[in-house]
Tab-separated table of C-alpha atoms and ligand atoms in Angstrom:
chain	number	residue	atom	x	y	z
A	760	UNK	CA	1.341	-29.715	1.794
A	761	UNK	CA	1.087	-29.659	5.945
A	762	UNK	CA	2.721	-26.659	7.265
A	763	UNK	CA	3.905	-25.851	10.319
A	764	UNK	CA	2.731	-22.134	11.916
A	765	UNK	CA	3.937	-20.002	13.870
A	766	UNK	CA	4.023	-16.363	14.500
A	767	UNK	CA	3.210	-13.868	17.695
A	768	UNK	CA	1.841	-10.668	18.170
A	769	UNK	CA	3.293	-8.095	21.027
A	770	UNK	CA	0.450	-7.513	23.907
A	771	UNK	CA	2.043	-3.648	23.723
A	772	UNK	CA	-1.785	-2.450	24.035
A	773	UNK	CA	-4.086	-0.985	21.478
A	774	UNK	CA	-3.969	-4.285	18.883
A	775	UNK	CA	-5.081	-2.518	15.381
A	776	UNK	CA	-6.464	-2.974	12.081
A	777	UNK	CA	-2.891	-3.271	11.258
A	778	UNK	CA	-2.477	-6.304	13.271
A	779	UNK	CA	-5.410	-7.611	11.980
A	780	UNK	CA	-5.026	-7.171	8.027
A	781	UNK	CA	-1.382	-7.669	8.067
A	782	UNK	CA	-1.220	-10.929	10.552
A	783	UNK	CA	-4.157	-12.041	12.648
A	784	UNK	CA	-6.472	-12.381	10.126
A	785	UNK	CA	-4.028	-14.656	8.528
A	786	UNK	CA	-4.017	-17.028	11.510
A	787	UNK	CA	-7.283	-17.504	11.322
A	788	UNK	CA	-7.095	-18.694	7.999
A	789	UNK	CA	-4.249	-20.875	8.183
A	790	UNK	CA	-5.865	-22.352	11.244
A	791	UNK	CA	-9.010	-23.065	8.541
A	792	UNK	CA	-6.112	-25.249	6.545
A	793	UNK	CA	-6.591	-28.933	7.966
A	794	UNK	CA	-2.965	-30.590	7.730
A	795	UNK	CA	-1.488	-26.953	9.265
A	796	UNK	CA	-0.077	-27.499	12.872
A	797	UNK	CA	-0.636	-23.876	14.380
A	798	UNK	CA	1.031	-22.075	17.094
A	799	UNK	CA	0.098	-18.411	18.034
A	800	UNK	CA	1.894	-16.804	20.981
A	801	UNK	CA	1.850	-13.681	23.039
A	802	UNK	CA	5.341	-12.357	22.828
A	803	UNK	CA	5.147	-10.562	25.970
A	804	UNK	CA	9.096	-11.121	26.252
A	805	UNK	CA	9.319	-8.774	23.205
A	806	UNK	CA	7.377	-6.200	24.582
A	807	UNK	CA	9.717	-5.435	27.792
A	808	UNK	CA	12.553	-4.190	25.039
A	809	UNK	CA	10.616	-0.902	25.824
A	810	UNK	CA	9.541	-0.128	29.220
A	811	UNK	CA	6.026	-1.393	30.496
A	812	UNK	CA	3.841	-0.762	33.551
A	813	UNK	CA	3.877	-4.172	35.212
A	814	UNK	CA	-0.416	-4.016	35.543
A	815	UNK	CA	-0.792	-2.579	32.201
A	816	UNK	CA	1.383	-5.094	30.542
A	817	UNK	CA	-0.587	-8.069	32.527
A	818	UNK	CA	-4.120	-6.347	31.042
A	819	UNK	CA	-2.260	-6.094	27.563
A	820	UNK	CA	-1.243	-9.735	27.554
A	821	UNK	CA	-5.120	-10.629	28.386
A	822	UNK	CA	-6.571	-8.390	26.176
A	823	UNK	CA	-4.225	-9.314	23.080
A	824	UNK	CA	-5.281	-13.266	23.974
A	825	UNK	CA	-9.250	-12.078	23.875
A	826	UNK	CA	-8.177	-10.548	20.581
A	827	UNK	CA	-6.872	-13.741	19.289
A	828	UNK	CA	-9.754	-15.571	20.477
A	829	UNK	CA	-12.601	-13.092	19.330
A	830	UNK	CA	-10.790	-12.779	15.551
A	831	UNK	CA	-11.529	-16.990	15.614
A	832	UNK	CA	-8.557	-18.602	16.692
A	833	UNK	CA	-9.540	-21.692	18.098
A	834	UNK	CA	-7.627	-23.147	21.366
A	835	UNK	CA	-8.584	-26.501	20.470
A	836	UNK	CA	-6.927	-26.264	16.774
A	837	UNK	CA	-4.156	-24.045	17.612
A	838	UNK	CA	-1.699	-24.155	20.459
A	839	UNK	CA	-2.482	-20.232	21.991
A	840	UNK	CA	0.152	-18.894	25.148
A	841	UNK	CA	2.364	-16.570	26.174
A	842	UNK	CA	5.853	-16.484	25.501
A	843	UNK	CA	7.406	-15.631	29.190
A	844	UNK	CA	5.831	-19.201	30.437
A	845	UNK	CA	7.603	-21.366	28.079
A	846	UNK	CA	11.674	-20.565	29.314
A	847	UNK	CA	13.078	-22.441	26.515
A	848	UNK	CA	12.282	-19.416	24.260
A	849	UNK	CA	15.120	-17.232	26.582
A	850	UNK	CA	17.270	-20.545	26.681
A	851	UNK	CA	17.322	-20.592	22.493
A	852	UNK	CA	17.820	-17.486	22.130
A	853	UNK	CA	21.012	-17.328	24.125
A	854	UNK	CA	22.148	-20.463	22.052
A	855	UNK	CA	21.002	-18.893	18.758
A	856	UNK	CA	22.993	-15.460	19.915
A	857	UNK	CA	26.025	-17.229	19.619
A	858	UNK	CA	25.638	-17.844	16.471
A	859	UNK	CA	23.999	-14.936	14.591
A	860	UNK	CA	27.019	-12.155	14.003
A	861	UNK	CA	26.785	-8.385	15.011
A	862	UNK	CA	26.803	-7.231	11.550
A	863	UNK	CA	23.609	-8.903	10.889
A	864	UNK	CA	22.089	-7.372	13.741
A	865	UNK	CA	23.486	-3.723	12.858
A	866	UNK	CA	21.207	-4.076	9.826
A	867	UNK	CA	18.121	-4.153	11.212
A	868	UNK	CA	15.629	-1.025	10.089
A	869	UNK	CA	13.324	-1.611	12.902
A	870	UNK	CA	16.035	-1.483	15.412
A	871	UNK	CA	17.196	1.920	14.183
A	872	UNK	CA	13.455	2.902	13.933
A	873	UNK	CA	12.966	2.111	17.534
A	874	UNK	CA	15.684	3.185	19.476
A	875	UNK	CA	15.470	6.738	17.516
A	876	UNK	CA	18.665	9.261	17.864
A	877	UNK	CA	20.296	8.073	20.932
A	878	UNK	CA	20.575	4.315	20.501
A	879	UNK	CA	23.135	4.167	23.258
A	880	UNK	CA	19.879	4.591	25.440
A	881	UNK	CA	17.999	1.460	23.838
A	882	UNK	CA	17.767	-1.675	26.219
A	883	UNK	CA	19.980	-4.699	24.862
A	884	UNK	CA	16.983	-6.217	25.159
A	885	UNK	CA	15.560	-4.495	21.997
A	886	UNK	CA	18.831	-4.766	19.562
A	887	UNK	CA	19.046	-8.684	20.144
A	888	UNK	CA	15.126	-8.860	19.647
A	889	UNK	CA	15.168	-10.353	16.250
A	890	UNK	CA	17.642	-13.126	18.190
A	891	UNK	CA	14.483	-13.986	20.317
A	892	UNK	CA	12.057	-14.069	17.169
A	893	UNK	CA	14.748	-16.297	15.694
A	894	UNK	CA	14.125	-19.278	18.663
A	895	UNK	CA	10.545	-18.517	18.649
A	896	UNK	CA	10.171	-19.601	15.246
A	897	UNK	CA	12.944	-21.928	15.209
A	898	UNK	CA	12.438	-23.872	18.063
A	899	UNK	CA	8.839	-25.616	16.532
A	900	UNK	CA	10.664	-26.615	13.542
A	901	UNK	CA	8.077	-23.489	12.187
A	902	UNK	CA	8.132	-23.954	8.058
A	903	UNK	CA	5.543	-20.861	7.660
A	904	UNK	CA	5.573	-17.862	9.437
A	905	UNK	CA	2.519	-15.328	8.523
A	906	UNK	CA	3.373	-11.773	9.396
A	907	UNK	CA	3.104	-8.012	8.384
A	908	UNK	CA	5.824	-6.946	5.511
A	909	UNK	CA	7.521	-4.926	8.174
A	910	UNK	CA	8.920	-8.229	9.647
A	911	UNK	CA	9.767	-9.618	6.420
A	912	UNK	CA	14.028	-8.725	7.857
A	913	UNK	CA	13.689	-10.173	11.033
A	914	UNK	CA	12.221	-13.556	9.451
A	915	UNK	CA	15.585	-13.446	6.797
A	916	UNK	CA	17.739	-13.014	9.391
A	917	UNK	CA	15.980	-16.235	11.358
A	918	UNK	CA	16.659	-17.925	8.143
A	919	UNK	CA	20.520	-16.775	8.066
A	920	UNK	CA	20.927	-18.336	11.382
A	921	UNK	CA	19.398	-21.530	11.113
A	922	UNK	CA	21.565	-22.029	8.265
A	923	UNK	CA	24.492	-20.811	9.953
A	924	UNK	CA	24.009	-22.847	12.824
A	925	UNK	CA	23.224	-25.997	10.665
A	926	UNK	CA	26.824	-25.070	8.465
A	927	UNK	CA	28.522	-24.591	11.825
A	928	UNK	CA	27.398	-27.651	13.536
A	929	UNK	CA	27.485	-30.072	10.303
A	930	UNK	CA	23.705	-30.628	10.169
A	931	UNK	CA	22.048	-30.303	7.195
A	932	UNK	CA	18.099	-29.221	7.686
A	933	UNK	CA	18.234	-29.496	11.384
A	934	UNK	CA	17.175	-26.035	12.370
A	935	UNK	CA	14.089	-25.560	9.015
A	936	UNK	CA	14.542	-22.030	7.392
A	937	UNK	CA	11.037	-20.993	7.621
A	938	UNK	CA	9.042	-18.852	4.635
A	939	UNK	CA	7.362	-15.328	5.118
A	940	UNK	CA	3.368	-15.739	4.602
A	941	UNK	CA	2.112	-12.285	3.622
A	942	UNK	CA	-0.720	-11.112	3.013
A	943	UNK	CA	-1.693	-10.999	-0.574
A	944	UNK	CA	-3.921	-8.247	-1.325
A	945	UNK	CA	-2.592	-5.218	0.648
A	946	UNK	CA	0.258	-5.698	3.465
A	947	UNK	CA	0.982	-2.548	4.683
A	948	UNK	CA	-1.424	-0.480	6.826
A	949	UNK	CA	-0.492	2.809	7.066
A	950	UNK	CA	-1.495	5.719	9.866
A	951	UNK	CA	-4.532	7.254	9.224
A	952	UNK	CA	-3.135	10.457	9.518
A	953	UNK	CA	-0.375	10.212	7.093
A	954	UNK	CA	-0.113	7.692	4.336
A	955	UNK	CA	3.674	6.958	5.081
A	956	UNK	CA	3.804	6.022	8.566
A	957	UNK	CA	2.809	2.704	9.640
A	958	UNK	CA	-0.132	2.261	11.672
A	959	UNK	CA	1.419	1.667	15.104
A	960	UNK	CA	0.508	0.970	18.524
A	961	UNK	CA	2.598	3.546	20.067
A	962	UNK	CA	1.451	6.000	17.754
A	963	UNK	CA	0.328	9.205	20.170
A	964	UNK	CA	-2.768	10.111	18.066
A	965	UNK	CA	-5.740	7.498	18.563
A	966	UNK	CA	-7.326	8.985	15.642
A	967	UNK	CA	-3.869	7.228	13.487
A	968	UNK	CA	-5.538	3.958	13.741
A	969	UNK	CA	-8.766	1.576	14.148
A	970	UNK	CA	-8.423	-0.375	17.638
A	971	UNK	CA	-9.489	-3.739	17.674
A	972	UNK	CA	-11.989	-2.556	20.603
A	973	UNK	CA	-13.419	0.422	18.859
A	974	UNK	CA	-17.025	0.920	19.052
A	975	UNK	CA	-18.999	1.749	15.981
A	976	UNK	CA	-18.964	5.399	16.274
A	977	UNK	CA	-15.282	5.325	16.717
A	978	UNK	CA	-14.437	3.619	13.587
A	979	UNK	CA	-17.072	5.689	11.408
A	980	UNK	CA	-15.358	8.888	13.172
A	981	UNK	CA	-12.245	7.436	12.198
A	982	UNK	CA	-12.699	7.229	9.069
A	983	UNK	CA	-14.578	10.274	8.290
A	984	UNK	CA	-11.775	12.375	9.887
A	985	UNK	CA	-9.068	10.271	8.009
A	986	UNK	CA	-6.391	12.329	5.552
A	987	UNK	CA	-7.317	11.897	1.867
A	988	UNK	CA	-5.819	14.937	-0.389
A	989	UNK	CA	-7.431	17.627	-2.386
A	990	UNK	CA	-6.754	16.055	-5.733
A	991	UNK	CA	-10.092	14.121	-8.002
A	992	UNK	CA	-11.288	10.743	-6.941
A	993	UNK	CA	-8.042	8.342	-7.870
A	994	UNK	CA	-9.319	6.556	-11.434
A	995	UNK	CA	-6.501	3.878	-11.683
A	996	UNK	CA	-3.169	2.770	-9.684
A	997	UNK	CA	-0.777	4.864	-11.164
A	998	UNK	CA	-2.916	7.972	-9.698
A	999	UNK	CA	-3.135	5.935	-6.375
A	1000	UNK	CA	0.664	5.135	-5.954
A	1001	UNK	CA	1.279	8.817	-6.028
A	1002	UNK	CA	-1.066	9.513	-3.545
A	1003	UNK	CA	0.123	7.703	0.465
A	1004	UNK	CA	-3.385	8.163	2.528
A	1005	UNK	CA	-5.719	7.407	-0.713
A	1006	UNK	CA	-3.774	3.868	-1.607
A	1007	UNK	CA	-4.053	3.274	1.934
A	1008	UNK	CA	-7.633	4.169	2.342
A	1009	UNK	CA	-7.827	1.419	-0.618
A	1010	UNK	CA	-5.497	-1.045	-0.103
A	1011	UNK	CA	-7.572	-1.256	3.530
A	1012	UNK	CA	-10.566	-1.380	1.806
A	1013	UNK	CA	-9.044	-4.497	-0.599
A	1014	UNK	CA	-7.848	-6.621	2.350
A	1015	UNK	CA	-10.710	-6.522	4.296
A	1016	UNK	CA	-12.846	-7.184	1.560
A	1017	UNK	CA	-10.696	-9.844	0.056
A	1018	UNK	CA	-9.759	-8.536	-3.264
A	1019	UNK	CA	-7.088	-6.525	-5.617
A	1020	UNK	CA	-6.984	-2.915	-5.735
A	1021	UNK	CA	-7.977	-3.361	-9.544
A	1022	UNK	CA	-11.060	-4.791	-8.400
A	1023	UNK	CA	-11.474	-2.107	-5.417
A	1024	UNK	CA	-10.656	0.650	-7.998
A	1025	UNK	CA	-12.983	-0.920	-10.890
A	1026	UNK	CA	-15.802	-0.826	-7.813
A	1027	UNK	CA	-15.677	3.248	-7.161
A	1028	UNK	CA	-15.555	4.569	-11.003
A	1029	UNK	CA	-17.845	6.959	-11.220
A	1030	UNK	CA	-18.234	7.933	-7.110
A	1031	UNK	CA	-16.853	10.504	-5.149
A	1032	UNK	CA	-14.734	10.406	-1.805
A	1033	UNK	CA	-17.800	10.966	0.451
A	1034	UNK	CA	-19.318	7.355	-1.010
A	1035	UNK	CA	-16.206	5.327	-0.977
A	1036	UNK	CA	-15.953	7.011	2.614
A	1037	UNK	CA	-19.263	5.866	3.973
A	1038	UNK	CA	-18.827	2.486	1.864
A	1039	UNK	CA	-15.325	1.876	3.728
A	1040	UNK	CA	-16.600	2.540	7.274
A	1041	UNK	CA	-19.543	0.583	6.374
A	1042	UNK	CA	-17.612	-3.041	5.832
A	1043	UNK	CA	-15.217	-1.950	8.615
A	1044	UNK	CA	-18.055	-2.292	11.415
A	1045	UNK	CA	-19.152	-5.233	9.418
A	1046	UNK	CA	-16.103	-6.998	9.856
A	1047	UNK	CA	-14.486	-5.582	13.058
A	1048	UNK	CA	-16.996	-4.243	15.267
A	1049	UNK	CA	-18.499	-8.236	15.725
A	1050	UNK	CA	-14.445	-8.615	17.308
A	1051	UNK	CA	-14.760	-5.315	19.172
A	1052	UNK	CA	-17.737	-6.467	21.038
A	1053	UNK	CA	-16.749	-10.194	21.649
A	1054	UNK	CA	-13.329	-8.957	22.964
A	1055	UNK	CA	-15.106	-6.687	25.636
A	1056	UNK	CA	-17.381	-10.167	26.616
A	1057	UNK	CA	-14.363	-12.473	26.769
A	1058	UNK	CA	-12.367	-9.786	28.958
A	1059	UNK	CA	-15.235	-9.993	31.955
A	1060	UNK	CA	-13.732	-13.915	32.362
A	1061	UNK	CA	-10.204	-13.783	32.580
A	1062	UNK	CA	-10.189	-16.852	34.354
A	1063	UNK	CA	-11.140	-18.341	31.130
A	1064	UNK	CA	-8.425	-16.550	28.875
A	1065	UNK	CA	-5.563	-17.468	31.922
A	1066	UNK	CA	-6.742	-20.825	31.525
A	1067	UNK	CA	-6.186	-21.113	27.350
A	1068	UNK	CA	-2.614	-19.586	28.083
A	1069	UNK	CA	-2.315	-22.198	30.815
A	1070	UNK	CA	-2.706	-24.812	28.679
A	1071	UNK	CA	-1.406	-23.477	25.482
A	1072	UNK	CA	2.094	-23.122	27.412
A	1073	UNK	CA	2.202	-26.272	28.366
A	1074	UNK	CA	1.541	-27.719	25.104
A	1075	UNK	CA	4.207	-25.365	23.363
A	1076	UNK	CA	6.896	-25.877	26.278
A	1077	UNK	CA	7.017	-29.640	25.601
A	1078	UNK	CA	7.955	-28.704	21.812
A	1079	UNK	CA	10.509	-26.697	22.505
A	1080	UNK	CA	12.099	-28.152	25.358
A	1081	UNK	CA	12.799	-31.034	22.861
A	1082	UNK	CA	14.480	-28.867	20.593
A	1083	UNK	CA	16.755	-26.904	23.089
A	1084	UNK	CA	17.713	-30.555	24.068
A	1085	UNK	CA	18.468	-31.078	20.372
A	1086	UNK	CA	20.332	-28.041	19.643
A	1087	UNK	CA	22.649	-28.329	23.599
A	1088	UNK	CA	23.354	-31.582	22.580
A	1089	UNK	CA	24.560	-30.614	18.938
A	1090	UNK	CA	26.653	-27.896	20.183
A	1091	UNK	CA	28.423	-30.311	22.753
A	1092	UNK	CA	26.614	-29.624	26.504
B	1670	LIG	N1	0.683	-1.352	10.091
B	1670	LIG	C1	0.785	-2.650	9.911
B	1670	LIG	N2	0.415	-3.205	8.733
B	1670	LIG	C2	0.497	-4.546	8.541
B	1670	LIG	N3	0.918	-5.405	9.487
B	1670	LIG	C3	1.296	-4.903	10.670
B	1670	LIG	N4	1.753	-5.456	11.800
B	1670	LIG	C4	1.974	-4.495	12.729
B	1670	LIG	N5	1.674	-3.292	12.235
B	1670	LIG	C5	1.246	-3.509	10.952
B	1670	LIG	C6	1.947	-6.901	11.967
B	1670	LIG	O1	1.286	-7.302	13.151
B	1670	LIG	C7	2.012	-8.379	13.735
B	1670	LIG	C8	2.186	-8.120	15.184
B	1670	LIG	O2	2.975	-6.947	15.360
B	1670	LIG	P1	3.643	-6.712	16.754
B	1670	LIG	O3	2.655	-6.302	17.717
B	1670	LIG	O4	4.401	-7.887	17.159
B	1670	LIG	O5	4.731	-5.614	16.506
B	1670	LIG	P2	4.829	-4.322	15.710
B	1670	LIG	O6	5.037	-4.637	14.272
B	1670	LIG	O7	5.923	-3.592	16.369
B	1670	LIG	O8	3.434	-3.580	15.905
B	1670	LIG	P3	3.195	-2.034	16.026
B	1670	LIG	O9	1.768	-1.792	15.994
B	1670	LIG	O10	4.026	-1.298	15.027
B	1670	LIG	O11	3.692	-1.730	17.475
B	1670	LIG	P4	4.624	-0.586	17.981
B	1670	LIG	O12	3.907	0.688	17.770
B	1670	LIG	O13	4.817	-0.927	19.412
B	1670	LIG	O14	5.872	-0.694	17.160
B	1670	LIG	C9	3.331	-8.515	12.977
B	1670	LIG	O15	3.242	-9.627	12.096
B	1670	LIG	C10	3.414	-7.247	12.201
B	1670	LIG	O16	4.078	-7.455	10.973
């Protein structure tokens, strides 16, 4: 069956394995699928629901493009741009905010995640963020949307207000309620430093994650230095659900390897922490050092990577336009 893609990453700096496993990696793959229409987009609107430096965020949205590019997204098979030149993203989600309710919004986790203690202090901007994701996906009639399993409630609650607008507005299947594509083998990457955070961009420590632009030393260091406990060598996944940095340790090792943790744990009977260590860091160069190093070449010509957004804007804007049309016209404008 042809599906229609879309899903966007935040250019909030520091793009991570986390990205990568839990949603890039899944582009490119999709993009692989020959019916698939795919759109992949820069959500720099997203990232001003925090405060950003206006040169670092320019650099950010650059660098998270080169990332696209260097992981193997292809401009000429997917449509590749930044949100903030295609206006009919703001224009749906003003439409769309009118419809979803306040309660729904109260019940997002990442919400109360992000704005911490004092959520009087939190920018609109960042409580009616889902309400932005909602007209991103929305607006290209999106039936597939891969992400990480922390956005798994912001996708359901683009889903509750498609239907809600198409129960409101009499029109059945107008607005398509899209399906979460997650990644099978291991979704969640956690901090290096503690099994039950999520590996995070904004995270302080450096040493919580693997950049996309670390060198080779970094991500050896990385791992070397990352938290395992002073229990035995895990022997099944009973052991490893008890223990938060060694699942994660494996479940990194199963995604980017392409396999169950059976198989993962099956593969280290017998060894000790300092082998599955070395093995780990080992396929993690492998497989994201070759990025690393094509990111750094594609960042010396950002004419080229202002030119893919260029075009990939204009592409996406005449999609949505045509479905902000639709929706103004079905709510009476
Ligand atoms: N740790 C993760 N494991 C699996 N998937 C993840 N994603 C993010 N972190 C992990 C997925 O990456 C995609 C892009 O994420 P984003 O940049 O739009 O936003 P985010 O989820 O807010 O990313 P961070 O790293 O957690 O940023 P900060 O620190 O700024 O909050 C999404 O599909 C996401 O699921």
């Amino acid at each position: 069956m042809s599906k229609k893609i879309f899903s966007g990453v935040q250019p909030t700096g520091n793009l991570h394995l986390g990205n990568y496993l839990g949603a890039i990696k899944n582009f490119v793959n999709l993009q692989k699928e020959k019916d698939n229409t795919c759109i992949y987009c820069v959500v720099d609107l997203h990232a001003i629901t925090v405060k950003q430096d206006p040169r670092i965020l320019k650099k950010n949205i650059r660098e998270t493009t080169a990332t696209f590019l260097a992981s193997g997204l292809d401009p000429k098979k997917s449509i590749i741009f930044n949100q903030s030149m295609v206006p009919s993203h703001s224009e749906g989600a003003w439409l769309l905010g009118c419809v979803a309710r306040m309660g729904w919004l109260n019940r997002m986790t990442q919400f109360k995640e992000k704005a911490g203690k004092d959520k009087e202090k939190a920018s609109v901007g960042l409580y009616i963020y889902p309400v932005l994701m909602a007209s991103d996906i929305l607006l290209y009639n999106s039936t597939h949307v891969p992400v990480g399993e922390d956005q798994k409630q912001h996708l359901e609650l683009t889903r509750d207000i498609a239907q809600k607008f198409n129960l409101d507005f009499n029109s059945p299947n107008f607005l398509i309620t899209p399906e979460p594509l997650i990644q099978k083998n291991f979704s969640r990457i956690m901090s290096l430093k503690d099994g039950k955070k999520k590996m995070s961009k904004s995270d302080p420590s450096d040493q919580s994650r693997i950049n996309m632009t670390d060198d080779k030393d970094q991500i050896v260091n990385k791992i070397k230095k990352a938290k395992t406990d002073s229990g035995e060598f895990p022997e099944n996944n009973n052991d490893l659900n008890k223990r938060p940095e060694l699942n994660n340790l494996f479940g990194i090792y199963s995604s980017i390897q392409d396999q169950d943790m059976k198989s993962t744990i099956n593969e280290f009977q017998g060894k000790n922490f300092s082998e599955f260590k070395n093995r780990l860091a080992e396929v993690l160069v492998e497989k994201i050092y070759p990025i690393s190093k094509e990111i750094s070449k594609l960042l010396k010509d950002e004419k080229y990577i202002d030119e893919v957004l260029i075009e990939g804007s204009v592409k996406a804007e005449k999609i949505a336009k045509k479905k902000v049309y639709d929706i103004k016209e079905k709510i009476g404008f």
